[in-house]
Amino acid sequence: MTYKDYLTIVISCFALTISIISLIISIIQKNKETRRTIRKNLSDTLENVTKINIEFAKLKHNEQEYNTDNFIELRRIYNSQKRILIAHADYLTTNYDYMVTDIDCNLLAGAYSDIGDYTKADNYWIKTIQKSASNSVKHMNLRGYARFLFFQGKFQLGRSKYEESLKVELPDTDNYRRQLTDTYIMWATVEREFNNESETRRLIDLAKSYCSRIGHSKMRQEMDERINNFDPIDDK
């Protein structure tokens, strides 16, 4: 082979290498764009679910007309829209789980609960907890799941999830003392709704105990007011 032949081979190999590198870069960029598009699609879909929830809340605010024929028809339309949206969001979260966050799962858990698919709602609550971005978020997600379980009649499991949320390791600061106080109040509220007065009383006492440890005076006062505004408990 002559020098010219070697030079031709080298140039060809170099050109091939450049082409391969360009192809790889193009594929990476395309994958990034695809992920960005899917993520935006999921966010937009769940945003629309939230908008429907807001419209539902507005309808419920009008108690006098909520059960009229026109409002019932409007609620059916909203429910149909919601079912279409959550089916699409469910498809995206199932097939692209690696880009799904805990708040995505939380919204879907609530949406499925709203339309009466409690099995799907339960699955998404579990995913919500698994994908919690921090211990603080995990604490809040666990107590949300606990409330859901209570309304499914799974009282003992619900209580165990409240207990689990309270055992999540959190810094011993005023902000987290307030969060724990809030959790005890929320748990007490659910127990009250299901007529468990003795447990309600115990939880309110624990809320008072955590509240008393809050050093920031205004923060402590706010939580004191929440506890004091809790319906009086009959001690008879």
Short mmCIF file of N, CA and C in Angstrom, two decimals, residues 3-155:
data_model
loop_
_atom_site.label_atom_id
_atom_site.label_comp_id
_atom_site.label_asym_id
_atom_site.label_seq_id
_atom_site.Cartn_x
_atom_site.Cartn_y
_atom_site.Cartn_z
N TYR A 3 1.58 5.42 0.43
CA TYR A 3 1.28 6.43 1.46
C TYR A 3 -0.10 7.03 1.23
N LYS A 4 -0.45 7.21 -0.04
CA LYS A 4 -1.75 7.80 -0.38
C LYS A 4 -2.89 6.89 0.09
N ASP A 5 -2.68 5.57 -0.06
CA ASP A 5 -3.71 4.61 0.38
C ASP A 5 -3.90 4.68 1.89
N TYR A 6 -2.79 4.73 2.63
CA TYR A 6 -2.87 4.84 4.09
C TYR A 6 -3.60 6.11 4.50
N LEU A 7 -3.26 7.20 3.82
CA LEU A 7 -3.89 8.49 4.14
C LEU A 7 -5.39 8.44 3.89
N THR A 8 -5.78 7.78 2.81
CA THR A 8 -7.21 7.64 2.48
C THR A 8 -7.94 6.86 3.57
N ILE A 9 -7.30 5.77 4.04
CA ILE A 9 -7.92 4.93 5.09
C ILE A 9 -8.07 5.74 6.38
N VAL A 10 -7.01 6.48 6.73
CA VAL A 10 -7.05 7.29 7.95
C VAL A 10 -8.16 8.33 7.88
N ILE A 11 -8.26 9.00 6.75
CA ILE A 11 -9.29 10.03 6.57
C ILE A 11 -10.69 9.40 6.65
N SER A 12 -10.84 8.22 6.03
CA SER A 12 -12.14 7.53 6.05
C SER A 12 -12.53 7.14 7.48
N CYS A 13 -11.54 6.60 8.23
CA CYS A 13 -11.80 6.21 9.63
C CYS A 13 -12.17 7.42 10.48
N PHE A 14 -11.45 8.52 10.22
CA PHE A 14 -11.74 9.75 10.96
C PHE A 14 -13.15 10.24 10.67
N ALA A 15 -13.52 10.21 9.39
CA ALA A 15 -14.87 10.64 8.99
C ALA A 15 -15.93 9.74 9.62
N LEU A 16 -15.65 8.42 9.65
CA LEU A 16 -16.59 7.48 10.25
C LEU A 16 -16.75 7.75 11.74
N THR A 17 -15.61 8.03 12.41
CA THR A 17 -15.65 8.32 13.84
C THR A 17 -16.49 9.56 14.13
N ILE A 18 -16.27 10.59 13.31
CA ILE A 18 -17.04 11.84 13.46
C ILE A 18 -18.52 11.57 13.27
N SER A 19 -18.86 10.74 12.28
CA SER A 19 -20.27 10.42 12.00
C SER A 19 -20.90 9.68 13.18
N ILE A 20 -20.13 8.72 13.75
CA ILE A 20 -20.64 7.95 14.88
C ILE A 20 -20.87 8.85 16.09
N ILE A 21 -19.89 9.74 16.35
CA ILE A 21 -20.02 10.67 17.48
C ILE A 21 -21.22 11.58 17.28
N SER A 22 -21.40 12.07 16.06
CA SER A 22 -22.54 12.95 15.76
C SER A 22 -23.86 12.21 15.97
N LEU A 23 -23.88 10.94 15.56
CA LEU A 23 -25.09 10.13 15.73
C LEU A 23 -25.41 9.93 17.21
N ILE A 24 -24.37 9.64 18.00
CA ILE A 24 -24.56 9.44 19.44
C ILE A 24 -25.09 10.71 20.10
N ILE A 25 -24.47 11.85 19.74
CA ILE A 25 -24.92 13.14 20.29
C ILE A 25 -26.37 13.41 19.91
N SER A 26 -26.71 13.11 18.66
CA SER A 26 -28.07 13.32 18.17
C SER A 26 -29.08 12.46 18.94
N ILE A 27 -28.70 11.19 19.19
CA ILE A 27 -29.59 10.28 19.93
C ILE A 27 -29.78 10.76 21.36
N ILE A 28 -28.68 11.21 22.00
CA ILE A 28 -28.76 11.71 23.37
C ILE A 28 -29.67 12.92 23.45
N GLN A 29 -29.49 13.85 22.50
CA GLN A 29 -30.31 15.05 22.48
C GLN A 29 -31.78 14.71 22.24
N LYS A 30 -32.01 13.74 21.35
CA LYS A 30 -33.38 13.33 21.06
C LYS A 30 -34.02 12.69 22.28
N ASN A 31 -33.25 11.85 23.00
CA ASN A 31 -33.78 11.22 24.21
C ASN A 31 -34.11 12.24 25.28
N LYS A 32 -33.23 13.26 25.41
CA LYS A 32 -33.50 14.32 26.38
C LYS A 32 -34.77 15.07 26.03
N GLU A 33 -34.92 15.35 24.74
CA GLU A 33 -36.11 16.07 24.29
C GLU A 33 -37.37 15.23 24.50
N THR A 34 -37.24 13.92 24.25
CA THR A 34 -38.38 13.01 24.45
C THR A 34 -38.78 12.98 25.92
N ARG A 35 -37.78 12.88 26.81
CA ARG A 35 -38.07 12.86 28.25
C ARG A 35 -38.71 14.17 28.69
N ARG A 36 -38.20 15.28 28.14
CA ARG A 36 -38.76 16.58 28.49
C ARG A 36 -40.21 16.68 28.03
N THR A 37 -40.50 16.17 26.84
CA THR A 37 -41.86 16.20 26.30
C THR A 37 -42.81 15.35 27.14
N ILE A 38 -42.35 14.15 27.50
CA ILE A 38 -43.17 13.25 28.32
C ILE A 38 -43.43 13.87 29.69
N ARG A 39 -42.38 14.44 30.29
CA ARG A 39 -42.52 15.06 31.60
C ARG A 39 -43.52 16.21 31.56
N LYS A 40 -43.42 17.03 30.51
CA LYS A 40 -44.35 18.16 30.36
C LYS A 40 -45.77 17.65 30.14
N ASN A 41 -45.89 16.60 29.35
CA ASN A 41 -47.21 16.02 29.09
C ASN A 41 -47.85 15.55 30.38
N LEU A 42 -47.07 14.87 31.22
CA LEU A 42 -47.60 14.38 32.50
C LEU A 42 -47.97 15.55 33.41
N SER A 43 -47.10 16.55 33.48
CA SER A 43 -47.37 17.72 34.33
C SER A 43 -48.63 18.45 33.88
N ASP A 44 -48.77 18.64 32.57
CA ASP A 44 -49.95 19.33 32.03
C ASP A 44 -51.22 18.54 32.31
N THR A 45 -51.13 17.22 32.17
CA THR A 45 -52.30 16.37 32.41
C THR A 45 -52.75 16.47 33.86
N LEU A 46 -51.80 16.38 34.78
CA LEU A 46 -52.14 16.45 36.21
C LEU A 46 -52.58 17.86 36.61
N GLU A 47 -52.05 18.86 35.93
CA GLU A 47 -52.50 20.23 36.19
C GLU A 47 -53.97 20.37 35.82
N ASN A 48 -54.37 19.75 34.72
CA ASN A 48 -55.77 19.80 34.30
C ASN A 48 -56.68 19.03 35.27
N VAL A 49 -56.16 17.95 35.84
CA VAL A 49 -56.91 17.23 36.89
C VAL A 49 -57.14 18.16 38.08
N THR A 50 -56.10 18.91 38.45
CA THR A 50 -56.20 19.84 39.57
C THR A 50 -57.22 20.94 39.27
N LYS A 51 -57.24 21.42 38.04
CA LYS A 51 -58.21 22.46 37.66
C LYS A 51 -59.64 21.94 37.79
N ILE A 52 -59.85 20.68 37.42
CA ILE A 52 -61.19 20.09 37.57
C ILE A 52 -61.55 19.99 39.04
N ASN A 53 -60.58 19.62 39.87
CA ASN A 53 -60.82 19.55 41.32
C ASN A 53 -61.25 20.91 41.88
N ILE A 54 -60.62 21.96 41.37
CA ILE A 54 -60.98 23.32 41.80
C ILE A 54 -62.41 23.64 41.40
N GLU A 55 -62.79 23.26 40.17
CA GLU A 55 -64.16 23.50 39.71
C GLU A 55 -65.16 22.71 40.55
N PHE A 56 -64.81 21.49 40.91
CA PHE A 56 -65.66 20.69 41.79
C PHE A 56 -65.85 21.39 43.14
N ALA A 57 -64.76 21.93 43.67
CA ALA A 57 -64.83 22.62 44.95
C ALA A 57 -65.76 23.83 44.87
N LYS A 58 -65.74 24.52 43.74
CA LYS A 58 -66.63 25.66 43.54
C LYS A 58 -68.09 25.20 43.52
N LEU A 59 -68.34 24.06 42.87
CA LEU A 59 -69.70 23.53 42.82
C LEU A 59 -70.20 23.18 44.23
N LYS A 60 -69.33 22.53 45.01
CA LYS A 60 -69.72 22.12 46.36
C LYS A 60 -69.99 23.32 47.26
N HIS A 61 -69.32 24.43 46.95
CA HIS A 61 -69.51 25.64 47.75
C HIS A 61 -70.94 26.15 47.63
N ASN A 62 -71.56 25.89 46.48
CA ASN A 62 -72.94 26.32 46.25
C ASN A 62 -73.88 25.19 46.69
N GLU A 63 -74.12 25.09 47.99
CA GLU A 63 -74.86 23.97 48.54
C GLU A 63 -76.31 23.91 48.05
N GLN A 64 -76.92 25.06 47.81
CA GLN A 64 -78.32 25.10 47.42
C GLN A 64 -78.56 24.47 46.05
N GLU A 65 -77.59 24.61 45.14
CA GLU A 65 -77.78 24.12 43.78
C GLU A 65 -76.99 22.86 43.48
N TYR A 66 -76.21 22.35 44.46
CA TYR A 66 -75.29 21.25 44.19
C TYR A 66 -75.99 20.01 43.66
N ASN A 67 -77.21 19.73 44.12
CA ASN A 67 -77.92 18.52 43.70
C ASN A 67 -79.04 18.79 42.70
N THR A 68 -79.01 19.96 42.07
CA THR A 68 -79.98 20.23 41.01
C THR A 68 -79.57 19.49 39.74
N ASP A 69 -80.51 19.32 38.82
CA ASP A 69 -80.24 18.56 37.59
C ASP A 69 -79.08 19.15 36.80
N ASN A 70 -79.05 20.49 36.70
CA ASN A 70 -77.97 21.13 35.93
C ASN A 70 -76.60 20.87 36.56
N PHE A 71 -76.54 20.96 37.87
CA PHE A 71 -75.26 20.72 38.55
C PHE A 71 -74.85 19.26 38.47
N ILE A 72 -75.81 18.35 38.55
CA ILE A 72 -75.50 16.92 38.44
C ILE A 72 -74.92 16.61 37.07
N GLU A 73 -75.51 17.21 36.03
CA GLU A 73 -75.00 17.00 34.67
C GLU A 73 -73.59 17.57 34.53
N LEU A 74 -73.38 18.73 35.12
CA LEU A 74 -72.06 19.35 35.06
C LEU A 74 -71.03 18.49 35.79
N ARG A 75 -71.41 17.92 36.92
CA ARG A 75 -70.51 17.04 37.66
C ARG A 75 -70.16 15.80 36.85
N ARG A 76 -71.13 15.27 36.11
CA ARG A 76 -70.87 14.10 35.26
C ARG A 76 -69.85 14.43 34.17
N ILE A 77 -70.00 15.61 33.61
CA ILE A 77 -69.06 16.03 32.56
C ILE A 77 -67.65 16.16 33.14
N TYR A 78 -67.54 16.80 34.30
CA TYR A 78 -66.23 16.93 34.95
C TYR A 78 -65.64 15.57 35.27
N ASN A 79 -66.48 14.65 35.75
CA ASN A 79 -65.99 13.31 36.07
C ASN A 79 -65.48 12.58 34.84
N SER A 80 -66.18 12.76 33.72
CA SER A 80 -65.74 12.13 32.47
C SER A 80 -64.40 12.69 32.03
N GLN A 81 -64.27 14.01 32.12
CA GLN A 81 -63.00 14.64 31.78
C GLN A 81 -61.87 14.12 32.68
N LYS A 82 -62.18 14.02 33.96
CA LYS A 82 -61.16 13.55 34.92
C LYS A 82 -60.74 12.13 34.60
N ARG A 83 -61.69 11.26 34.27
CA ARG A 83 -61.36 9.86 33.98
C ARG A 83 -60.45 9.75 32.77
N ILE A 84 -60.71 10.57 31.75
CA ILE A 84 -59.86 10.56 30.56
C ILE A 84 -58.44 11.01 30.92
N LEU A 85 -58.35 12.07 31.69
CA LEU A 85 -57.04 12.62 32.07
C LEU A 85 -56.24 11.65 32.93
N ILE A 86 -56.89 11.04 33.92
CA ILE A 86 -56.12 10.17 34.82
C ILE A 86 -55.74 8.86 34.13
N ALA A 87 -56.55 8.42 33.15
CA ALA A 87 -56.17 7.23 32.38
C ALA A 87 -54.88 7.51 31.60
N HIS A 88 -54.80 8.72 31.03
CA HIS A 88 -53.59 9.10 30.29
C HIS A 88 -52.40 9.24 31.25
N ALA A 89 -52.63 9.88 32.39
CA ALA A 89 -51.55 10.05 33.37
C ALA A 89 -51.09 8.69 33.91
N ASP A 90 -52.03 7.78 34.10
CA ASP A 90 -51.69 6.44 34.57
C ASP A 90 -50.80 5.72 33.56
N TYR A 91 -51.12 5.88 32.28
CA TYR A 91 -50.31 5.27 31.21
C TYR A 91 -48.88 5.82 31.26
N LEU A 92 -48.75 7.13 31.40
CA LEU A 92 -47.42 7.75 31.42
C LEU A 92 -46.63 7.32 32.65
N THR A 93 -47.26 7.31 33.81
CA THR A 93 -46.54 6.94 35.03
C THR A 93 -46.15 5.46 35.02
N THR A 94 -46.97 4.63 34.40
CA THR A 94 -46.67 3.20 34.34
C THR A 94 -45.49 2.92 33.41
N ASN A 95 -45.46 3.62 32.28
CA ASN A 95 -44.43 3.36 31.27
C ASN A 95 -43.16 4.20 31.45
N TYR A 96 -43.25 5.27 32.22
CA TYR A 96 -42.08 6.13 32.42
C TYR A 96 -41.90 6.40 33.92
N ASP A 97 -41.88 5.34 34.69
CA ASP A 97 -41.84 5.45 36.15
C ASP A 97 -40.61 6.22 36.63
N TYR A 98 -39.51 6.13 35.89
CA TYR A 98 -38.25 6.75 36.33
C TYR A 98 -38.33 8.27 36.38
N MET A 99 -39.32 8.88 35.73
CA MET A 99 -39.41 10.34 35.78
C MET A 99 -40.63 10.82 36.58
N VAL A 100 -41.24 9.90 37.32
CA VAL A 100 -42.43 10.23 38.11
C VAL A 100 -42.02 10.63 39.53
N THR A 101 -42.68 11.64 40.09
CA THR A 101 -42.38 12.12 41.44
C THR A 101 -43.50 11.73 42.41
N ASP A 102 -43.24 11.95 43.69
CA ASP A 102 -44.25 11.60 44.69
C ASP A 102 -45.52 12.43 44.55
N ILE A 103 -45.39 13.70 44.15
CA ILE A 103 -46.58 14.53 44.02
C ILE A 103 -47.44 14.07 42.85
N ASP A 104 -46.82 13.54 41.79
CA ASP A 104 -47.59 12.96 40.68
C ASP A 104 -48.46 11.82 41.20
N CYS A 105 -47.84 10.94 41.97
CA CYS A 105 -48.56 9.78 42.51
C CYS A 105 -49.62 10.21 43.51
N ASN A 106 -49.31 11.25 44.28
CA ASN A 106 -50.27 11.76 45.26
C ASN A 106 -51.53 12.28 44.57
N LEU A 107 -51.34 13.04 43.50
CA LEU A 107 -52.49 13.56 42.76
C LEU A 107 -53.32 12.44 42.14
N LEU A 108 -52.64 11.42 41.63
CA LEU A 108 -53.36 10.30 41.03
C LEU A 108 -54.08 9.47 42.10
N ALA A 109 -53.48 9.34 43.27
CA ALA A 109 -54.15 8.63 44.37
C ALA A 109 -55.46 9.32 44.72
N GLY A 110 -55.41 10.65 44.82
CA GLY A 110 -56.62 11.41 45.12
C GLY A 110 -57.65 11.33 44.01
N ALA A 111 -57.16 11.38 42.76
CA ALA A 111 -58.07 11.34 41.61
C ALA A 111 -58.79 10.00 41.52
N TYR A 112 -58.05 8.91 41.71
CA TYR A 112 -58.68 7.58 41.66
C TYR A 112 -59.64 7.39 42.82
N SER A 113 -59.32 7.95 43.97
CA SER A 113 -60.22 7.87 45.11
C SER A 113 -61.52 8.62 44.80
N ASP A 114 -61.40 9.77 44.14
CA ASP A 114 -62.58 10.58 43.79
C ASP A 114 -63.55 9.83 42.88
N ILE A 115 -63.02 8.99 41.98
CA ILE A 115 -63.91 8.29 41.05
C ILE A 115 -64.25 6.88 41.55
N GLY A 116 -63.82 6.56 42.77
CA GLY A 116 -64.22 5.30 43.38
C GLY A 116 -63.36 4.10 43.06
N ASP A 117 -62.21 4.31 42.42
CA ASP A 117 -61.29 3.19 42.15
C ASP A 117 -60.28 3.14 43.30
N TYR A 118 -60.68 2.52 44.40
CA TYR A 118 -59.87 2.56 45.61
C TYR A 118 -58.65 1.64 45.55
N THR A 119 -58.71 0.62 44.70
CA THR A 119 -57.54 -0.25 44.53
C THR A 119 -56.41 0.53 43.88
N LYS A 120 -56.75 1.26 42.80
CA LYS A 120 -55.75 2.10 42.12
C LYS A 120 -55.26 3.19 43.06
N ALA A 121 -56.19 3.78 43.80
CA ALA A 121 -55.81 4.84 44.74
C ALA A 121 -54.82 4.33 45.77
N ASP A 122 -55.09 3.13 46.29
CA ASP A 122 -54.18 2.53 47.28
C ASP A 122 -52.80 2.30 46.68
N ASN A 123 -52.76 1.78 45.46
CA ASN A 123 -51.47 1.55 44.79
C ASN A 123 -50.68 2.84 44.63
N TYR A 124 -51.39 3.91 44.27
CA TYR A 124 -50.68 5.19 44.08
C TYR A 124 -50.27 5.82 45.41
N TRP A 125 -51.02 5.56 46.48
CA TRP A 125 -50.58 6.04 47.79
C TRP A 125 -49.27 5.38 48.18
N ILE A 126 -49.18 4.07 47.92
CA ILE A 126 -47.95 3.34 48.25
C ILE A 126 -46.77 3.89 47.44
N LYS A 127 -47.01 4.15 46.14
CA LYS A 127 -45.96 4.74 45.30
C LYS A 127 -45.58 6.14 45.79
N THR A 128 -46.58 6.88 46.24
CA THR A 128 -46.32 8.22 46.77
C THR A 128 -45.32 8.17 47.91
N ILE A 129 -45.53 7.25 48.82
CA ILE A 129 -44.64 7.10 49.98
C ILE A 129 -43.26 6.64 49.53
N GLN A 130 -43.22 5.67 48.61
CA GLN A 130 -41.94 5.14 48.14
C GLN A 130 -41.10 6.20 47.45
N LYS A 131 -41.75 7.14 46.77
CA LYS A 131 -41.02 8.16 46.02
C LYS A 131 -40.82 9.46 46.80
N SER A 132 -41.14 9.46 48.08
CA SER A 132 -41.00 10.67 48.89
C SER A 132 -39.59 11.25 48.77
N ALA A 133 -39.53 12.55 48.52
CA ALA A 133 -38.25 13.20 48.24
C ALA A 133 -37.42 13.45 49.50
N SER A 134 -38.05 13.42 50.67
CA SER A 134 -37.33 13.67 51.93
C SER A 134 -38.11 13.03 53.07
N ASN A 135 -37.51 12.98 54.25
CA ASN A 135 -38.21 12.42 55.41
C ASN A 135 -39.43 13.24 55.78
N SER A 136 -39.31 14.56 55.65
CA SER A 136 -40.44 15.43 55.97
C SER A 136 -41.62 15.14 55.04
N VAL A 137 -41.33 14.99 53.75
CA VAL A 137 -42.37 14.68 52.77
C VAL A 137 -42.94 13.29 53.03
N LYS A 138 -42.06 12.35 53.37
CA LYS A 138 -42.52 10.99 53.68
C LYS A 138 -43.48 11.00 54.86
N HIS A 139 -43.15 11.79 55.87
CA HIS A 139 -44.02 11.93 57.04
C HIS A 139 -45.41 12.38 56.62
N MET A 140 -45.48 13.40 55.77
CA MET A 140 -46.77 13.93 55.34
C MET A 140 -47.51 12.94 54.44
N ASN A 141 -46.77 12.25 53.58
CA ASN A 141 -47.41 11.27 52.71
C ASN A 141 -47.98 10.09 53.49
N LEU A 142 -47.26 9.67 54.53
CA LEU A 142 -47.75 8.57 55.37
C LEU A 142 -49.04 8.94 56.09
N ARG A 143 -49.11 10.17 56.60
CA ARG A 143 -50.33 10.56 57.30
C ARG A 143 -51.49 10.74 56.32
N GLY A 144 -51.18 11.14 55.09
CA GLY A 144 -52.23 11.21 54.07
C GLY A 144 -52.78 9.83 53.74
N TYR A 145 -51.87 8.87 53.62
CA TYR A 145 -52.28 7.48 53.35
C TYR A 145 -53.08 6.93 54.52
N ALA A 146 -52.68 7.29 55.75
CA ALA A 146 -53.40 6.83 56.94
C ALA A 146 -54.85 7.30 56.92
N ARG A 147 -55.07 8.55 56.56
CA ARG A 147 -56.44 9.08 56.47
C ARG A 147 -57.23 8.32 55.42
N PHE A 148 -56.61 8.07 54.27
CA PHE A 148 -57.27 7.31 53.20
C PHE A 148 -57.71 5.94 53.73
N LEU A 149 -56.83 5.27 54.48
CA LEU A 149 -57.14 3.93 55.00
C LEU A 149 -58.31 3.97 55.97
N PHE A 150 -58.38 5.01 56.79
CA PHE A 150 -59.51 5.15 57.71
C PHE A 150 -60.83 5.17 56.94
N PHE A 151 -60.85 5.91 55.85
CA PHE A 151 -62.09 6.03 55.08
C PHE A 151 -62.38 4.79 54.24
N GLN A 152 -61.46 3.84 54.23
CA GLN A 152 -61.71 2.52 53.64
C GLN A 152 -62.13 1.52 54.71
N GLY A 153 -62.28 1.99 55.95
CA GLY A 153 -62.67 1.12 57.04
C GLY A 153 -61.52 0.31 57.61
N LYS A 154 -60.29 0.62 57.19
CA LYS A 154 -59.10 -0.11 57.66
C LYS A 154 -58.47 0.68 58.81
N PHE A 155 -59.18 0.69 59.94
CA PHE A 155 -58.80 1.57 61.04
C PHE A 155 -57.45 1.21 61.66
#
